[in-house]
């Protein structure tokens, strides 16, 4: 099996991703000048984005990871309920936190995670999402830093999977079928 079998078209080429991520890193660095920051990455989809983004951040920055899953593994539709599969190690108390996500689709995942993290008394809590499938939104969620708004198509690559494959591709592609 090759990714080309599943690829309809490249939506965001690697160089465009990298350029936008550098811009986001610069914007975050400006906004948090003089502060310390904690980036919270939602696994697994956000990991490529986090690792590139953090290299463009110039303020003191820590990172931590959590894993959540929608009920109904393998489903392409988010059910509106999430389960914490792996929790954070670090305390959020009194810290400036940015939640780093690969994609906000219906918004249910980020809404549930934000609600949970807010109970841990961060000094501030913002959202940075590489992709925003705004057309599919079912709950209103804040996206303070957004890479790209994309159409209502199933995408993969650069952290996003097709049945656990092709997260390693350096671009975002639209899946066939
Ligand atoms: P939401 O709860 O509907 O916003 O879904 C968010 C999660 O669904 C993301 O973190 C992804 O794991 C997954 N997801 C949504 N759309 C896509 C897509 O087009 N490709 C791959 N994963 C997606």
Coordinates of N, CA and C in Angstrom, one line a residue, residues 19-94:
X19 N 6.1 27.5 6.6 CA 6.1 29.0 6.6 C 5.0 29.5 7.6
X20 N 3.9 28.9 7.6 CA 2.8 29.3 8.5 C 3.1 29.0 9.9
X21 N 3.8 27.9 10.2 CA 4.1 27.5 11.5 C 5.2 28.5 12.1
X22 N 6.1 28.9 11.2 CA 7.1 29.9 11.7 C 6.4 31.2 12.1
X23 N 5.4 31.6 11.3 CA 4.6 32.8 11.6 C 3.9 32.6 12.9
X24 N 3.2 31.5 13.1 CA 2.5 31.2 14.4 C 3.5 31.3 15.6
X25 N 4.7 30.7 15.4 CA 5.7 30.7 16.5 C 6.1 32.1 16.8
X26 N 6.3 32.9 15.8 CA 6.7 34.3 16.0 C 5.6 35.1 16.7
X27 N 4.3 34.8 16.3 CA 3.2 35.5 16.9 C 3.0 35.2 18.4
X28 N 3.2 33.9 18.7 CA 3.1 33.4 20.1 C 4.2 34.0 20.9
X29 N 5.4 34.0 20.3 CA 6.6 34.6 21.0 C 6.4 36.0 21.4
X30 N 5.8 36.8 20.5 CA 5.5 38.2 20.7 C 4.5 38.3 21.8
X31 N 3.4 37.5 21.7 CA 2.3 37.7 22.7 C 2.7 37.3 24.1
X32 N 3.7 36.4 24.2 CA 4.1 35.9 25.6 C 5.4 36.5 26.0
X33 N 5.9 37.6 25.4 CA 7.2 38.2 25.7 C 7.2 38.4 27.2
X34 N 8.3 38.0 27.8 CA 8.5 38.2 29.2 C 7.8 37.2 30.1
X35 N 7.1 36.2 29.5 CA 6.4 35.2 30.3 C 7.0 33.8 30.0
X36 N 6.6 32.9 30.8 CA 6.9 31.5 30.5 C 5.7 30.8 30.0
X37 N 5.8 29.8 29.2 CA 4.7 29.2 28.5 C 4.8 27.6 28.6
X38 N 3.6 27.0 28.7 CA 3.5 25.6 28.6 C 2.6 25.2 27.4
X39 N 3.2 24.4 26.5 CA 2.4 23.9 25.4 C 1.9 22.5 25.8
X40 N 0.6 22.3 25.6 CA 0.0 21.0 25.9 C -0.4 20.5 24.6
X41 N 0.2 19.3 24.2 CA 0.0 18.7 22.9 C -1.0 17.6 23.1
X42 N -2.0 17.5 22.2 CA -2.9 16.4 22.2 C -2.4 15.4 21.2
X43 N -2.1 14.2 21.8 CA -1.6 13.1 20.9 C -2.7 12.4 20.2
X44 N -2.4 11.7 19.1 CA -1.1 11.7 18.5 C -1.0 12.8 17.4
X45 N -2.2 13.3 17.0 CA -2.2 14.1 15.8 C -1.4 15.4 15.9
X46 N -1.3 15.9 17.1 CA -0.6 17.2 17.3 C 0.9 17.2 17.3
X47 N 1.5 16.0 17.3 CA 2.9 15.9 17.7 C 3.8 16.5 16.7
X48 N 3.5 16.4 15.4 CA 4.4 17.0 14.3 C 4.3 18.5 14.5
X49 N 3.1 19.0 14.6 CA 2.9 20.4 14.7 C 3.6 21.0 15.9
X50 N 3.4 20.3 17.1 CA 4.1 20.8 18.3 C 5.6 20.9 18.1
X51 N 6.2 19.8 17.5 CA 7.6 19.7 17.5 C 8.2 20.8 16.5
X52 N 7.5 21.1 15.5 CA 7.9 22.2 14.6 C 7.6 23.6 15.2
X53 N 6.4 23.7 15.8 CA 6.1 25.0 16.3 C 7.0 25.5 17.5
X54 N 7.4 24.5 18.3 CA 8.1 24.9 19.5 C 9.5 25.4 19.2
X55 N 10.0 25.0 18.0 CA 11.3 25.5 17.6 C 11.3 26.9 17.1
X56 N 10.1 27.5 16.9 CA 10.0 28.9 16.6 C 9.6 29.8 17.7
X57 N 9.5 29.2 18.9 CA 9.1 29.9 20.1 C 10.4 30.4 20.9
X58 N 10.4 31.7 21.1 CA 11.6 32.2 21.7 C 11.5 32.5 23.2
X59 N 10.3 32.4 23.8 CA 10.2 32.6 25.2 C 10.5 31.2 25.9
X60 N 10.8 31.2 27.2 CA 11.0 29.9 27.9 C 9.7 29.1 27.8
X61 N 9.9 27.9 27.3 CA 8.7 27.1 27.0 C 8.9 25.6 27.5
X62 N 7.8 25.1 28.1 CA 7.8 23.6 28.5 C 6.8 23.0 27.6
X63 N 6.8 21.6 27.6 CA 5.8 20.9 26.8 C 5.3 19.7 27.6
X64 N 4.1 19.4 27.4 CA 3.5 18.2 28.0 C 2.5 17.6 27.1
X65 N 2.1 16.4 27.4 CA 1.3 15.6 26.4 C 0.1 15.0 27.1
X66 N -1.0 15.0 26.4 CA -2.2 14.2 26.8 C -2.8 13.5 25.6
X67 N -3.4 12.4 25.9 CA -4.1 11.6 24.8 C -5.6 11.5 25.2
X68 N -6.4 11.8 24.2 CA -7.8 11.6 24.4 C -8.4 10.9 23.2
X69 N -9.5 10.2 23.4 CA -10.1 9.6 22.3 C -11.6 9.8 22.3
X70 N -12.2 9.9 21.1 CA -13.6 10.0 21.0 C -14.2 8.6 21.2
X71 N -15.3 8.5 21.7 CA -16.0 7.2 21.8 C -16.2 6.7 20.4
X72 N -15.9 5.5 20.2 CA -16.1 4.9 18.8 C -14.8 5.1 18.1
X73 N -13.8 4.3 18.4 CA -12.5 4.4 17.8 C -12.5 4.0 16.3
X74 N -11.8 4.8 15.5 CA -11.8 4.5 14.1 C -12.9 5.3 13.3
X75 N -13.9 5.8 14.1 CA -14.9 6.5 13.4 C -14.4 7.9 12.9
X76 N -14.9 8.3 11.8 CA -14.5 9.6 11.2 C -15.3 10.7 11.9
X77 N -16.3 10.4 12.6 CA -17.2 11.5 13.2 C -16.9 11.5 14.7
X78 N -16.8 12.7 15.2 CA -16.6 12.8 16.6 C -18.0 12.7 17.3
X79 N -18.0 12.0 18.4 CA -19.3 11.7 19.0 C -19.8 12.7 20.0
X80 N -18.8 13.6 20.4 CA -19.2 14.6 21.3 C -18.8 14.2 22.7
X81 N -18.2 13.0 22.9 CA -17.7 12.7 24.3 C -16.3 12.2 24.1
X82 N -15.4 12.6 25.0 CA -14.0 12.2 24.9 C -13.6 11.5 26.2
X83 N -12.7 10.6 26.1 CA -12.1 9.9 27.2 C -10.6 10.2 27.3
X84 N -10.2 10.5 28.5 CA -8.8 10.8 28.7 C -8.0 9.5 28.8
X85 N -7.2 9.2 27.8 CA -6.4 8.0 27.7 C -5.1 8.1 28.4
X86 N -4.5 9.3 28.4 CA -3.2 9.6 29.1 C -3.3 11.1 29.5
X87 N -3.0 11.2 30.8 CA -3.1 12.6 31.4 C -1.8 13.3 31.4
X88 N -1.8 14.6 31.7 CA -0.6 15.4 31.8 C 0.3 15.0 33.0
X89 N 1.6 15.3 32.9 CA 2.5 15.1 34.1 C 2.6 16.4 34.9
X90 N 2.6 17.5 34.2 CA 2.8 18.8 34.8 C 1.5 19.4 35.4
X91 N 1.7 20.2 36.4 CA 0.6 21.0 36.9 C 0.4 22.2 36.0
X92 N -0.8 22.6 35.9 CA -1.1 23.8 35.1 C -1.3 25.0 36.0
X93 N -1.3 24.8 37.3 CA -1.6 25.9 38.2 C -0.7 27.1 38.0
X94 N -1.4 28.2 37.7 CA -0.7 29.5 37.6 C 0.2 29.6 36.4

